[in-house]
Amino acid sequence: MLGSAFALALAAASQIVAAQYCEHQWEGDFADHDVDGVPYLQAEERIAAPPLEIRPLIVTGPSSNRVDLIFFGDGYTEDEKDKFFDDAMILATNLTDGQTFADVLPLMNFWAGFSASNESGVGVGGRPRDTVYGLYRDGTELRGVYYSKASVARAACQSTDACDYPILLGNDPYYGGLGGTFTVVTASPANGPAVLRHELGHSIIGVGEEYDGGQVYRGVNAATSVNSVPWRNWYTNPATEPKIQRNNMPIQAYPWTLLDASRPWSTTFTSAGTYDSFLLQFSISGVTATSDLRVELDGRDVGWEVNPIVGLDRWIYNMKFNESLAPGRHTLSYTLLNEEIEGTAQLCNLEIVEYGDDPEEFTFESQYHSLFPTYSATNSTTYRPTNDHCLMRTMHSPNFCDACIEGLWWSLLRPLSFFDSVTQVPEADGFTNVTLTLLPLAEFREIPRGAEAYTILWYGANSQPLAEWTNQTTALISQDLSQVSVQVSFWTEQVRSDPSGVLSDRRTITIE
Ligand SMILES: *[C@@H]1O[C@H](CO)[C@@H](O)[C@H](O)[C@H]1NC(C)=O
Ligand SMILES: *[C@@H]1O[C@H](CO)[C@@H](O)[C@H](O)[C@H]1NC(C)=O
Ligand SMILES: *[C@@H]1O[C@H](CO)[C@@H](O)[C@H](O)[C@H]1NC(C)=O
Ligand SMILES: *[C@@H]1O[C@H](CO)[C@@H](O)[C@H](O)[C@H]1NC(C)=O
Ligand SMILES: *[C@@H]1O[C@H](CO)[C@@H](O)[C@H](O)[C@H]1NC(C)=O
Ligand SMILES: *[C@@H]1O[C@H](CO)[C@@H](O)[C@H](O)[C@H]1NC(C)=O
């Protein structure tokens, strides 16, 4: 954080660039991740930063009082510089335009830092290309994308004040990413925004997963028992809570298998037969036509249809069946019908979830906050606030649940002050005009969002209220006062408790 990058932003402002998800959903998701949010960036490095051209994407204020996110491009050659700034802007816009981070955008800045790579794209088979940060995939699977030059990335981050959350953006059109000190994302049109917002959820809010089959469940959206529910304030119907929504996960699998046209891939599982409906979820990549693949449950074609916009990229399919699974054994099979895509068509992961009676035992209402069981990779149970509303569970949801949004406010406000600046101008009659610039929330937002308000209280000597200036960002202070103080309190409907006192700020101003 600090002035130089912001000055650069202002200088460049006129030329602003118009500018899972596969262990279950997000294999590799948590490697190298410290869930507490604060990235490990402080290390001294003798490695020089790469030459960086930093441009502002979305800048709401000075880096010294904003949480700065910055994209560093990897696998973009000199000729692909414009593509890098465009790709970064598409991601920044997607995350903030009316969704995901829109409510907290006034607390954030987005930047993009370009350094030319010698080679284009990201490596495969565990081998990085000749690029700035050395991004690569293991094998060709569309899941984790790793970096091999952490020290270069750290040096790049340390070379600018605008780097609280560094994002390594790989020049690659397919699904992939990683959470951790450096969030890694690709320029996948279908999946890039989803991967990025999910990984930032981990890094900024400090929460674990909400999807089944993960390893880390913690933070404001995770409860290990009905007696320790962090989102009690957000229950939709407190009178009936804590109520565990009834469901079960009879199978989860991560085949990561290339499909073979000569024999179907199949698996079996057992249902107790005591549920009312079920979901079949699976993800595949490298399949572009519905006629290329048949998915069957107990020999019956389930009617899978390809998402035509994803191309060869990976996609998670959710198929809900309003019927119960019979008690006993079931067979799920995937038959590749087009042998020309052998070697490309891949089944990544699958799971089945069964649900109790709707709505008595299980509610599907999207924003209903209650206790929904989540099953880890080892099938241990924790609870989450909503069924599938939150992007920490559902890849294609652009929304956080209420508990995550509250956590987002806490995390972003913690290092910031409500005062962007305080200026004093002497007036002719001996008075001083004191004017505050506050974080652009409430009435100071450029783009209005939900209900918010500032309360501004001015005090003179001995904490005597200066009531005539209440709720004003400017006051005329008489020369009798050598100092005043201002108490700013912020209210938003999105924060219902404030255990760390992030919603108010007091500033003592010595009159010059
Ligand atoms: C965000 O990107 C997704 C595809 O990844 C697209 O479907 C959606 O319309 C985009 N939304 C915005 C607001 O840009
Ligand atoms: C590009 O190649 C040159 C010459 O081999 C090398 O000095 C430089 O470090 C490489 N740049 C990157 C970003 O890898
Ligand atoms: C997970 O455990 C539940 C019982 O708590 C069981 O009904 C279910 O079949 C198990 N699922 C898997 C995939 O092992
Ligand atoms: C599911 O099936 C039941 C019984 O056939 C029916 O009453 C209910 O309306 C169906 N629900 C949906 C969402 O289609
Ligand atoms: C100041 O603003 C707060 C928040 O809108 C409001 O509740 C309060 O009544 C206002 N105080 C006065 C004196 O107008
Ligand atoms: C202080 O000066 C600013 C800028 O000229 C002006 O908008 C504001 O009304 C002044 N404040 C008071 C209390 O007169």
Coordinates of C-alpha atoms and ligand atoms in Angstrom, one line a residue:
M1 CA 0.0 0.0 0.0
L2 CA 1.1 3.6 -0.3
G3 CA 1.4 6.6 -2.5
S4 CA 3.5 5.8 -5.5
A5 CA 1.3 3.2 -7.1
F6 CA -1.7 5.4 -6.6
A7 CA 0.1 8.4 -8.1
L8 CA 0.9 6.1 -11.1
A9 CA -2.8 5.2 -11.2
L10 CA -3.8 8.8 -11.4
A11 CA -1.2 9.5 -14.0
A12 CA -2.5 6.6 -16.0
A13 CA -6.2 7.1 -15.2
S14 CA -6.9 8.8 -18.5
Q15 CA -5.8 5.7 -20.3
I16 CA -7.5 3.1 -18.0
V17 CA -7.5 -0.2 -19.8
A18 CA -11.1 -0.7 -20.9
A19 CA -9.3 -2.8 -19.9
Q20 CA -13.1 -26.1 -8.7
Y21 CA -12.9 -27.1 -9.2
C22 CA -11.7 -31.0 -9.9
E23 CA -10.5 -33.0 -6.5
H24 CA -14.0 -32.8 -6.0
Q25 CA -14.4 -29.5 -7.5
W26 CA -11.2 -27.7 -6.8
E27 CA -8.2 -30.1 -6.7
G28 CA -5.1 -28.4 -5.6
D29 CA -7.3 -25.7 -4.2
F30 CA -5.7 -25.7 -0.8
A31 CA -2.1 -26.5 -1.5
D32 CA 0.1 -23.9 0.2
H33 CA -2.8 -22.1 1.6
D34 CA -2.8 -20.3 4.9
V35 CA -6.3 -19.9 5.8
D36 CA -5.8 -16.9 8.1
G37 CA -5.7 -14.8 5.0
V38 CA -2.5 -12.8 5.6
P39 CA -0.3 -13.9 2.8
Y40 CA 3.3 -14.9 3.4
L41 CA 4.9 -12.1 1.5
Q42 CA 7.2 -10.4 4.0
A43 CA 10.3 -12.6 3.3
E44 CA 13.4 -10.7 2.2
E45 CA 14.5 -11.9 -1.2
R46 CA 17.6 -11.1 -3.1
I47 CA 15.8 -11.8 -6.3
A48 CA 15.1 -8.7 -8.3
A49 CA 11.5 -7.9 -9.3
P50 CA 10.8 -8.4 -12.9
P51 CA 10.2 -5.2 -14.9
L52 CA 6.6 -4.4 -14.3
E53 CA 4.1 -2.2 -16.1
I54 CA 1.3 -1.6 -13.7
R55 CA -2.0 -0.2 -14.8
P56 CA -5.1 0.5 -12.7
L57 CA -8.2 -1.7 -13.5
I58 CA -10.7 -0.5 -10.8
V59 CA -9.3 2.0 -8.4
T60 CA -11.5 3.4 -5.6
G61 CA -9.0 5.3 -3.5
P62 CA -5.4 5.5 -2.3
S63 CA -3.5 2.2 -1.9
S64 CA -2.6 3.3 1.7
N65 CA -6.2 2.9 2.7
R66 CA -7.5 0.2 0.4
V67 CA -7.1 -3.6 0.1
D68 CA -5.2 -3.9 -3.2
L69 CA -5.5 -6.9 -5.5
I70 CA -3.1 -7.1 -8.3
F71 CA -2.9 -9.5 -11.3
F72 CA 0.6 -10.5 -12.4
G73 CA 0.6 -12.0 -15.9
D74 CA 2.4 -15.2 -16.6
G75 CA 2.9 -16.8 -20.1
Y76 CA 2.0 -13.5 -21.8
T77 CA 4.6 -12.5 -24.4
E78 CA 5.4 -8.9 -25.3
D79 CA 2.9 -9.2 -28.2
E80 CA 0.2 -10.4 -25.8
K81 CA 0.4 -7.4 -23.5
D82 CA -3.0 -6.1 -24.5
K83 CA -4.5 -9.5 -24.1
F84 CA -3.1 -9.6 -20.5
F85 CA -4.7 -6.3 -19.5
D86 CA -7.9 -7.3 -21.2
D87 CA -8.0 -10.7 -19.5
A88 CA -7.3 -9.1 -16.1
M89 CA -10.0 -6.5 -16.6
I90 CA -12.5 -9.1 -17.6
L91 CA -11.9 -10.9 -14.3
A92 CA -11.9 -7.8 -12.2
T93 CA -15.1 -6.6 -13.8
N94 CA -16.8 -10.0 -13.4
L95 CA -16.0 -10.1 -9.7
T96 CA -17.4 -6.6 -9.0
D97 CA -20.1 -5.8 -11.5
G98 CA -23.3 -6.1 -9.6
Q99 CA -22.2 -9.4 -7.9
T100 CA -19.7 -11.1 -5.6
F101 CA -17.5 -8.2 -4.3
A102 CA -19.8 -5.4 -5.5
D103 CA -20.9 -4.5 -2.0
V104 CA -17.4 -4.2 -0.6
L105 CA -15.8 -2.7 -3.8
P106 CA -15.3 0.7 -2.2
L107 CA -12.7 -1.0 0.1
M108 CA -10.8 -2.5 -2.7
N109 CA -8.5 -1.6 -5.7
F110 CA -7.7 -3.9 -8.6
W111 CA -4.5 -3.5 -10.6
A112 CA -2.6 -5.4 -13.3
G113 CA 1.1 -5.7 -13.6
F114 CA 2.6 -6.9 -16.8
S115 CA 6.0 -8.5 -17.4
A116 CA 6.7 -10.1 -20.7
S117 CA 7.3 -13.9 -20.7
N118 CA 9.6 -15.4 -23.3
E119 CA 7.1 -18.2 -24.0
S120 CA 3.3 -18.1 -24.3
G121 CA 1.0 -20.2 -22.1
V122 CA 1.4 -22.3 -19.0
G123 CA 3.4 -25.5 -18.8
V124 CA 2.0 -29.1 -18.7
G125 CA 3.3 -32.4 -17.4
G126 CA 4.9 -30.7 -14.4
R127 CA 7.2 -28.6 -16.6
P128 CA 7.0 -24.8 -16.6
R129 CA 7.7 -22.9 -19.8
D130 CA 10.1 -20.0 -20.0
T131 CA 7.8 -17.6 -18.2
V132 CA 8.1 -15.0 -15.5
Y133 CA 6.6 -17.0 -12.7
G134 CA 6.8 -20.5 -14.2
L135 CA 3.2 -21.6 -14.0
Y136 CA 2.4 -25.2 -14.9
R137 CA -0.1 -28.0 -14.5
D138 CA 0.7 -31.5 -13.3
G139 CA -0.1 -33.8 -16.2
T140 CA -2.8 -32.3 -18.5
E141 CA -5.6 -32.5 -16.0
L142 CA -7.7 -29.3 -15.7
R143 CA -7.3 -28.7 -12.0
G144 CA -4.4 -27.3 -10.1
V145 CA -2.1 -24.7 -11.7
Y146 CA 1.2 -24.3 -9.7
Y147 CA 4.0 -21.7 -9.7
S148 CA 7.7 -22.6 -9.8
K149 CA 9.1 -19.1 -9.2
A150 CA 7.7 -18.1 -5.9
S151 CA 10.6 -15.8 -5.1
V152 CA 10.1 -13.8 -8.3
A153 CA 6.4 -13.5 -7.5
R154 CA 7.3 -12.3 -4.0
A155 CA 9.8 -9.8 -5.4
A156 CA 7.1 -8.5 -7.9
C157 CA 4.7 -8.1 -5.0
Q158 CA 7.2 -6.3 -2.8
S159 CA 8.1 -3.9 -5.6
T160 CA 4.7 -2.2 -5.4
D161 CA 2.5 -0.7 -2.7
A162 CA -0.5 -2.1 -4.4
C163 CA 0.0 -5.8 -3.6
D164 CA -2.0 -7.0 -0.6
Y165 CA -3.5 -10.0 -2.5
P166 CA -1.3 -11.0 -5.5
I167 CA -3.0 -13.1 -8.3
L168 CA -0.9 -14.9 -10.8
L169 CA -2.9 -14.9 -14.0
G170 CA -1.9 -17.7 -16.4
N171 CA -2.3 -17.2 -20.1
D172 CA -4.3 -20.4 -20.7
P173 CA -8.0 -20.8 -21.8
Y174 CA -8.8 -23.7 -19.5
Y175 CA -10.0 -24.3 -16.0
G176 CA -7.3 -24.2 -13.3
G177 CA -6.2 -22.4 -10.2
L178 CA -4.8 -22.6 -6.7
G179 CA -5.4 -20.8 -3.4
G180 CA -2.6 -19.7 -1.1
T181 CA -0.1 -17.0 -0.7
F182 CA -0.5 -16.4 -4.4
T183 CA -3.9 -17.0 -5.8
V184 CA -3.4 -18.6 -9.2
V185 CA -6.1 -18.4 -11.9
T186 CA -6.3 -18.8 -15.7
A187 CA -7.9 -16.8 -18.4
S188 CA -10.6 -19.5 -18.9
P189 CA -13.7 -17.6 -20.1
A190 CA -16.0 -20.3 -18.7
N191 CA -14.3 -20.8 -15.4
G192 CA -11.8 -18.1 -14.6
P193 CA -14.1 -15.8 -12.7
A194 CA -15.5 -18.7 -10.7
V195 CA -12.1 -20.0 -9.7
L196 CA -10.8 -16.5 -8.8
R197 CA -13.8 -15.5 -6.6
H198 CA -13.6 -18.8 -4.8
E199 CA -9.9 -18.7 -4.1
L200 CA -10.2 -15.0 -3.0
G201 CA -13.0 -16.2 -0.6
H202 CA -10.4 -18.5 1.0
S203 CA -7.7 -15.8 1.1
I204 CA -9.6 -12.8 2.1
I205 CA -12.4 -14.2 4.4
G206 CA -10.2 -17.0 5.7
V207 CA -12.9 -19.6 5.2
G208 CA -12.5 -23.2 4.1
E209 CA -14.7 -25.1 1.6
E210 CA -18.4 -25.6 1.5
Y211 CA -18.4 -28.3 -1.1
D212 CA -18.3 -32.0 -0.3
G213 CA -15.0 -33.9 -0.6
G214 CA -12.8 -31.1 0.6
Q215 CA -10.3 -31.2 3.4
V216 CA -10.5 -27.8 5.2
Y217 CA -13.8 -26.7 6.8
R218 CA -13.4 -23.7 9.0
G219 CA -14.3 -20.0 9.5
V220 CA -17.5 -18.1 9.5
N221 CA -19.3 -20.6 7.2
A222 CA -18.4 -23.8 9.0
A223 CA -19.8 -25.5 12.1
T224 CA -18.6 -28.8 13.6
S225 CA -21.6 -29.2 15.8
V226 CA -25.0 -27.6 16.3
N227 CA -23.6 -26.0 19.5
S228 CA -21.0 -23.9 17.7
V229 CA -22.7 -22.3 14.7
P230 CA -21.0 -19.0 13.7
W231 CA -24.0 -17.8 11.6
R232 CA -26.7 -18.0 14.3
N233 CA -27.5 -14.3 13.6
W234 CA -28.3 -15.2 10.0
Y235 CA -30.8 -18.1 10.4
T236 CA -33.8 -17.5 8.1
N237 CA -36.1 -19.0 10.6
P238 CA -34.5 -18.8 14.1
A239 CA -37.5 -20.5 15.8
T240 CA -36.8 -23.8 14.1
E241 CA -33.0 -23.8 14.5
P242 CA -30.7 -25.5 15.0
K243 CA -32.2 -27.9 12.5
I244 CA -30.0 -30.2 10.5
Q245 CA -31.3 -30.4 7.0
R246 CA -31.6 -34.1 6.1
N247 CA -29.4 -35.4 3.4
N248 CA -26.8 -38.0 2.6
M249 CA -23.9 -38.5 0.3
P250 CA -23.8 -42.2 -0.8
I251 CA -20.9 -41.8 -3.2
Q252 CA -18.1 -39.3 -4.1
A253 CA -15.3 -40.2 -6.4
Y254 CA -12.4 -38.6 -8.2
P255 CA -11.7 -40.9 -11.1
W256 CA -9.7 -38.3 -13.2
T257 CA -9.9 -40.9 -15.9
L258 CA -9.6 -40.5 -19.6
L259 CA -12.7 -42.2 -21.0
D260 CA -12.3 -45.1 -23.2
A261 CA -14.7 -45.8 -26.1
S262 CA -14.2 -49.6 -25.9
R263 CA -15.5 -49.9 -22.4
P264 CA -17.7 -47.8 -20.1
W265 CA -16.3 -46.4 -16.9
S266 CA -18.6 -47.5 -14.1
T267 CA -19.0 -47.5 -10.3
T268 CA -21.5 -48.8 -7.8
F269 CA -22.9 -47.4 -4.6
T270 CA -25.6 -48.2 -2.1
S271 CA -28.7 -46.2 -1.1
A272 CA -30.6 -46.7 2.1
G273 CA -33.7 -45.9 0.0
T274 CA -35.0 -43.5 2.7
Y275 CA -34.7 -40.2 0.8
D276 CA -37.0 -38.3 -1.5
S277 CA -34.9 -36.9 -4.2
F278 CA -31.2 -36.9 -5.3
L279 CA -28.6 -34.9 -7.1
L280 CA -26.1 -36.3 -9.6
Q281 CA -23.1 -34.1 -9.9
F282 CA -20.1 -34.7 -12.1
S283 CA -17.5 -32.8 -14.0
I284 CA -16.0 -33.6 -17.3
S285 CA -13.6 -32.0 -19.8
G286 CA -12.8 -32.5 -23.4
V287 CA -16.3 -33.4 -24.5
T288 CA -18.1 -30.9 -26.8
A289 CA -21.1 -32.8 -28.0
T290 CA -24.1 -34.4 -26.2
S291 CA -23.8 -37.4 -28.7
D292 CA -20.2 -38.1 -27.5
L293 CA -21.1 -39.4 -24.1
R294 CA -23.9 -41.4 -22.4
V295 CA -24.4 -41.2 -18.7
E296 CA -26.5 -44.0 -17.2
L297 CA -27.9 -44.8 -13.8
D298 CA -28.9 -48.4 -13.4
G299 CA -28.9 -48.7 -17.2
R300 CA -31.1 -45.8 -17.7
D301 CA -29.9 -42.8 -19.7
V302 CA -30.0 -39.8 -17.4
G303 CA -30.3 -37.4 -20.2
W304 CA -27.1 -35.5 -19.9
E305 CA -26.5 -32.6 -22.3
V306 CA -23.3 -30.8 -22.9
N307 CA -23.0 -27.1 -22.0
P308 CA -22.3 -25.8 -25.5
I309 CA -20.3 -22.7 -24.3
V310 CA -17.5 -24.6 -22.5
G311 CA -15.7 -26.2 -25.5
L312 CA -13.0 -28.5 -24.3
D313 CA -12.9 -26.8 -20.9
R314 CA -14.0 -28.5 -17.8
W315 CA -17.6 -28.1 -16.6
I316 CA -19.5 -29.2 -13.5
Y317 CA -22.9 -30.7 -14.3
N318 CA -25.7 -30.8 -11.7
M319 CA -28.6 -33.0 -12.4
K320 CA -31.4 -33.1 -9.9
F321 CA -33.9 -35.9 -9.9
N322 CA -37.2 -35.6 -8.1
E323 CA -37.5 -39.2 -7.2
S324 CA -36.0 -41.5 -4.5
L325 CA -33.2 -44.0 -5.1
A326 CA -34.4 -47.5 -4.3
P327 CA -32.8 -49.2 -1.4
G328 CA -29.7 -51.3 -2.3
R329 CA -27.0 -51.2 -5.0
H330 CA -26.9 -48.8 -7.9
T331 CA -24.6 -48.6 -10.9
L332 CA -23.5 -45.3 -12.5
S333 CA -21.7 -45.5 -15.8
Y334 CA -20.1 -43.2 -18.4
T335 CA -19.8 -44.5 -21.9
L336 CA -17.7 -42.6 -24.5
L337 CA -19.5 -42.8 -27.8
N338 CA -17.0 -41.0 -30.0
E339 CA -13.6 -42.8 -30.1
E340 CA -12.0 -39.8 -31.8
I341 CA -12.0 -37.9 -28.5
E342 CA -10.3 -40.8 -26.6
G343 CA -7.3 -39.2 -24.9
T344 CA -9.1 -35.9 -24.5
A345 CA -12.5 -36.8 -22.9
Q346 CA -12.0 -37.0 -19.2
L347 CA -14.3 -37.8 -16.2
C348 CA -13.0 -35.7 -13.3
N349 CA -15.2 -36.2 -10.3
L350 CA -18.7 -37.3 -9.4
E351 CA -20.9 -37.4 -6.4
I352 CA -24.5 -38.2 -5.4
V353 CA -26.4 -36.4 -2.7
E354 CA -29.8 -37.6 -1.5
Y355 CA -32.3 -35.3 0.2
G356 CA -35.1 -35.7 2.7
D357 CA -38.6 -34.5 2.1
D358 CA -39.0 -31.0 0.7
P359 CA -39.6 -28.8 2.7
E360 CA -40.2 -30.6 6.0
E361 CA -36.8 -32.3 6.1
F362 CA -34.8 -30.3 3.6
T363 CA -35.3 -26.9 2.1
F364 CA -34.0 -26.0 -1.3
E365 CA -34.8 -22.3 -1.0
S366 CA -31.6 -20.8 -2.2
Q367 CA -30.9 -18.2 0.4
Y368 CA -32.3 -20.2 3.3
H369 CA -29.8 -20.0 6.2
S370 CA -29.9 -23.1 8.4
L371 CA -27.6 -26.1 9.0
F372 CA -26.7 -28.1 5.9
P373 CA -24.4 -31.1 6.3
T374 CA -21.2 -31.1 4.2
Y375 CA -19.1 -34.3 3.9
S376 CA -15.4 -34.1 3.7
A377 CA -13.0 -36.2 1.7
T378 CA -13.0 -38.7 4.6
N379 CA -16.8 -38.4 4.9
S380 CA -16.7 -36.5 8.2
T381 CA -19.6 -34.1 8.6
T382 CA -19.6 -30.4 9.2
Y383 CA -22.4 -27.9 8.5
R384 CA -22.7 -24.9 6.2
P385 CA -25.2 -22.0 6.2
T386 CA -27.0 -22.5 2.9
N387 CA -27.6 -25.4 0.5
D388 CA -26.0 -24.2 -2.7
H389 CA -26.2 -20.4 -2.6
C390 CA -22.6 -19.8 -1.7
L391 CA -19.7 -19.8 -4.2
M392 CA -17.6 -21.5 -1.6
R393 CA -19.7 -24.5 -2.5
T394 CA -21.2 -24.0 -5.9
M395 CA -18.8 -23.1 -8.7
H396 CA -21.4 -21.4 -10.8
S397 CA -22.9 -19.2 -8.1
P398 CA -21.5 -15.7 -8.1
N399 CA -22.8 -15.1 -4.5
F400 CA -21.5 -15.5 -1.0
C401 CA -23.9 -16.5 1.8
D402 CA -24.7 -13.9 4.4
A403 CA -22.2 -15.2 6.9
C404 CA -19.4 -15.0 4.3
I405 CA -20.3 -11.5 3.3
E406 CA -20.3 -10.4 7.0
G407 CA -16.8 -12.1 7.2
L408 CA -15.7 -10.3 4.1
W409 CA -16.6 -6.9 5.7
W410 CA -14.7 -7.8 8.9
S411 CA -11.6 -8.9 6.9
L412 CA -11.5 -5.9 4.6
L413 CA -12.3 -3.3 7.2
R414 CA -9.8 -4.5 9.7
P415 CA -6.7 -3.0 8.1
L416 CA -8.5 0.1 6.9
S417 CA -9.5 3.4 8.4
F418 CA -12.9 5.1 7.6
F419 CA -10.9 8.3 7.1
D420 CA -9.3 8.6 3.7
S421 CA -8.1 12.1 4.6
V422 CA -8.7 15.1 6.8
T423 CA -8.0 18.6 5.5
Q424 CA -7.9 21.9 7.4
V425 CA -8.3 25.3 5.7
P426 CA -8.1 28.5 7.7
E427 CA -11.1 30.8 7.3
A428 CA -10.9 34.6 7.4
D429 CA -12.7 35.0 10.7
G430 CA -10.3 32.7 12.7
F431 CA -12.3 29.6 12.2
T432 CA -10.8 26.5 10.6
N433 CA -12.7 24.5 8.0
V434 CA -12.1 20.8 8.8
T435 CA -13.2 18.5 6.0
L436 CA -13.2 14.7 6.1
T437 CA -13.0 12.3 3.2
L438 CA -14.4 9.0 4.3
L439 CA -14.3 5.6 2.6
P440 CA -16.8 5.9 -0.2
L441 CA -19.6 3.9 1.4
A442 CA -23.2 4.8 2.2
E443 CA -24.1 8.2 0.6
F444 CA -20.6 8.5 -0.8
R445 CA -20.8 5.4 -3.0
E446 CA -20.5 5.8 -6.7
I447 CA -22.9 2.9 -7.3
P448 CA -25.6 2.5 -4.7
R449 CA -26.0 -0.9 -3.1
G450 CA -28.0 -2.1 0.0
A451 CA -28.9 -0.2 3.1
E452 CA -25.9 1.6 4.7
A453 CA -25.4 4.7 6.8
Y454 CA -22.6 6.7 8.5
T455 CA -23.1 8.4 11.8
I456 CA -20.5 11.2 12.3
L457 CA -20.1 12.8 15.7
W458 CA -17.8 15.7 16.4
Y459 CA -16.4 16.5 19.9
G460 CA -14.5 19.5 21.2
A461 CA -12.6 19.9 24.5
N462 CA -13.5 17.4 27.2
S463 CA -15.4 15.4 24.7
Q464 CA -18.0 18.1 24.5
P465 CA -20.3 17.2 21.6
L466 CA -20.3 19.7 18.8
A467 CA -23.9 18.8 17.8
E468 CA -24.4 21.2 15.0
W469 CA -21.9 19.2 12.9
T470 CA -23.5 15.8 13.6
N471 CA -23.5 13.7 10.4
Q472 CA -21.5 16.3 8.5
T473 CA -18.2 15.5 6.9
T474 CA -17.2 19.2 7.3
A475 CA -17.2 21.5 10.3
L476 CA -16.1 25.1 11.1
I477 CA -14.0 24.9 14.2
S478 CA -13.5 28.0 16.4
Q479 CA -10.0 29.1 17.3
D480 CA -10.8 28.4 21.0
L481 CA -10.4 24.7 20.3
S482 CA -6.9 23.3 19.9
Q483 CA -8.2 19.9 19.0
V484 CA -11.4 18.1 18.1
S485 CA -12.2 14.5 17.6
V486 CA -14.5 12.8 15.2
Q487 CA -16.2 9.5 15.8
V488 CA -17.3 7.7 12.6
S489 CA -19.6 4.7 12.9
F490 CA -20.7 2.7 9.9
W491 CA -23.8 0.6 9.7
T492 CA -24.7 -1.9 7.0
E493 CA -27.5 -4.5 7.0
Q494 CA -24.8 -7.0 6.0
V495 CA -23.0 -6.9 9.3
R496 CA -25.0 -8.0 12.4
S497 CA -22.2 -8.3 14.9
D498 CA -18.9 -6.6 15.3
P499 CA -16.6 -8.5 17.6
S500 CA -13.4 -6.7 16.6
G501 CA -14.9 -3.2 16.4
V502 CA -14.3 -2.7 12.7
L503 CA -17.4 -0.6 12.3
S504 CA -16.2 2.5 14.0
D505 CA -13.2 4.7 14.0
R506 CA -12.2 7.8 16.0
R507 CA -9.7 10.4 14.8
T508 CA -8.3 13.2 16.9
I509 CA -7.5 16.3 14.9
T510 CA -5.1 18.9 16.2
I511 CA -6.1 22.3 14.8
E512 CA -3.2 23.9 13.0
Ligands
LIG1 C1 -18.9 -13.6 -15.4 O1 -18.4 -14.7 -16.2 C2 -19.3 -15.7 -16.5 C3 -18.5 -16.8 -17.2 O2 -17.3 -17.2 -16.5 C4 -20.4 -15.2 -17.3 O3 -21.3 -16.2 -17.5 C5 -21.1 -14.1 -16.6 O4 -22.1 -13.5 -17.4 C6 -20.1 -13.0 -16.2 N1 -20.7 -12.0 -15.4 C7 -20.4 -10.7 -15.4 C8 -21.2 -9.8 -14.5 O5 -19.5 -10.2 -16.0
LIG2 C1 13.9 -14.6 -21.3 O1 15.1 -15.1 -21.9 C2 16.2 -14.3 -21.6 C3 17.3 -14.9 -22.5 O2 17.5 -16.3 -22.4 C4 16.5 -14.5 -20.1 O3 17.6 -13.7 -19.8 C5 15.3 -14.0 -19.3 O4 15.5 -14.2 -18.0 C6 14.1 -14.7 -19.8 N1 12.9 -14.0 -19.2 C7 12.0 -14.6 -18.4 C8 10.9 -13.8 -17.9 O5 12.1 -15.8 -18.1
LIG3 C1 -20.8 -41.2 4.5 O1 -21.3 -41.5 5.8 C2 -22.7 -41.7 5.8 C3 -23.1 -41.9 7.2 O2 -22.7 -40.9 8.0 C4 -23.1 -42.8 4.9 O3 -24.5 -42.9 4.9 C5 -22.6 -42.5 3.5 O4 -22.9 -43.6 2.7 C6 -21.1 -42.3 3.5 N1 -20.7 -41.9 2.2 C7 -19.6 -42.3 1.7 C8 -19.3 -41.8 0.3 O5 -18.8 -43.1 2.2
LIG4 C1 -41.6 -33.8 -6.9 O1 -42.5 -34.9 -6.9 C2 -43.5 -34.8 -6.0 C3 -44.3 -36.1 -6.0 O2 -44.4 -36.7 -7.3 C4 -44.4 -33.6 -6.4 O3 -45.5 -33.5 -5.5 C5 -43.5 -32.4 -6.4 O4 -44.3 -31.3 -6.8 C6 -42.3 -32.6 -7.3 N1 -41.4 -31.4 -7.1 C7 -40.8 -30.8 -8.0 C8 -39.9 -29.6 -7.7 O5 -41.0 -31.1 -9.2
LIG5 C1 -27.1 10.7 11.9 O1 -27.1 9.6 11.0 C2 -27.6 8.4 11.6 C3 -27.5 7.3 10.5 O2 -28.2 7.7 9.4 C4 -29.0 8.5 12.1 O3 -29.4 7.3 12.7 C5 -29.0 9.7 13.1 O4 -30.4 9.9 13.5 C6 -28.5 11.0 12.5 N1 -28.4 12.0 13.5 C7 -28.9 13.1 13.4 C8 -28.8 14.1 14.5 O5 -29.4 13.5 12.3
LIG6 C1 -15.4 23.8 4.1 O1 -14.8 23.9 2.8 C2 -15.4 23.2 1.8 C3 -14.7 23.4 0.5 O2 -14.7 24.7 0.2 C4 -16.9 23.5 1.7 O3 -17.5 22.7 0.7 C5 -17.6 23.3 3.0 O4 -18.9 23.6 3.0 C6 -16.9 24.0 4.1 N1 -17.4 23.7 5.4 C7 -18.1 24.4 6.2 C8 -18.7 23.9 7.4 O5 -18.4 25.6 5.8

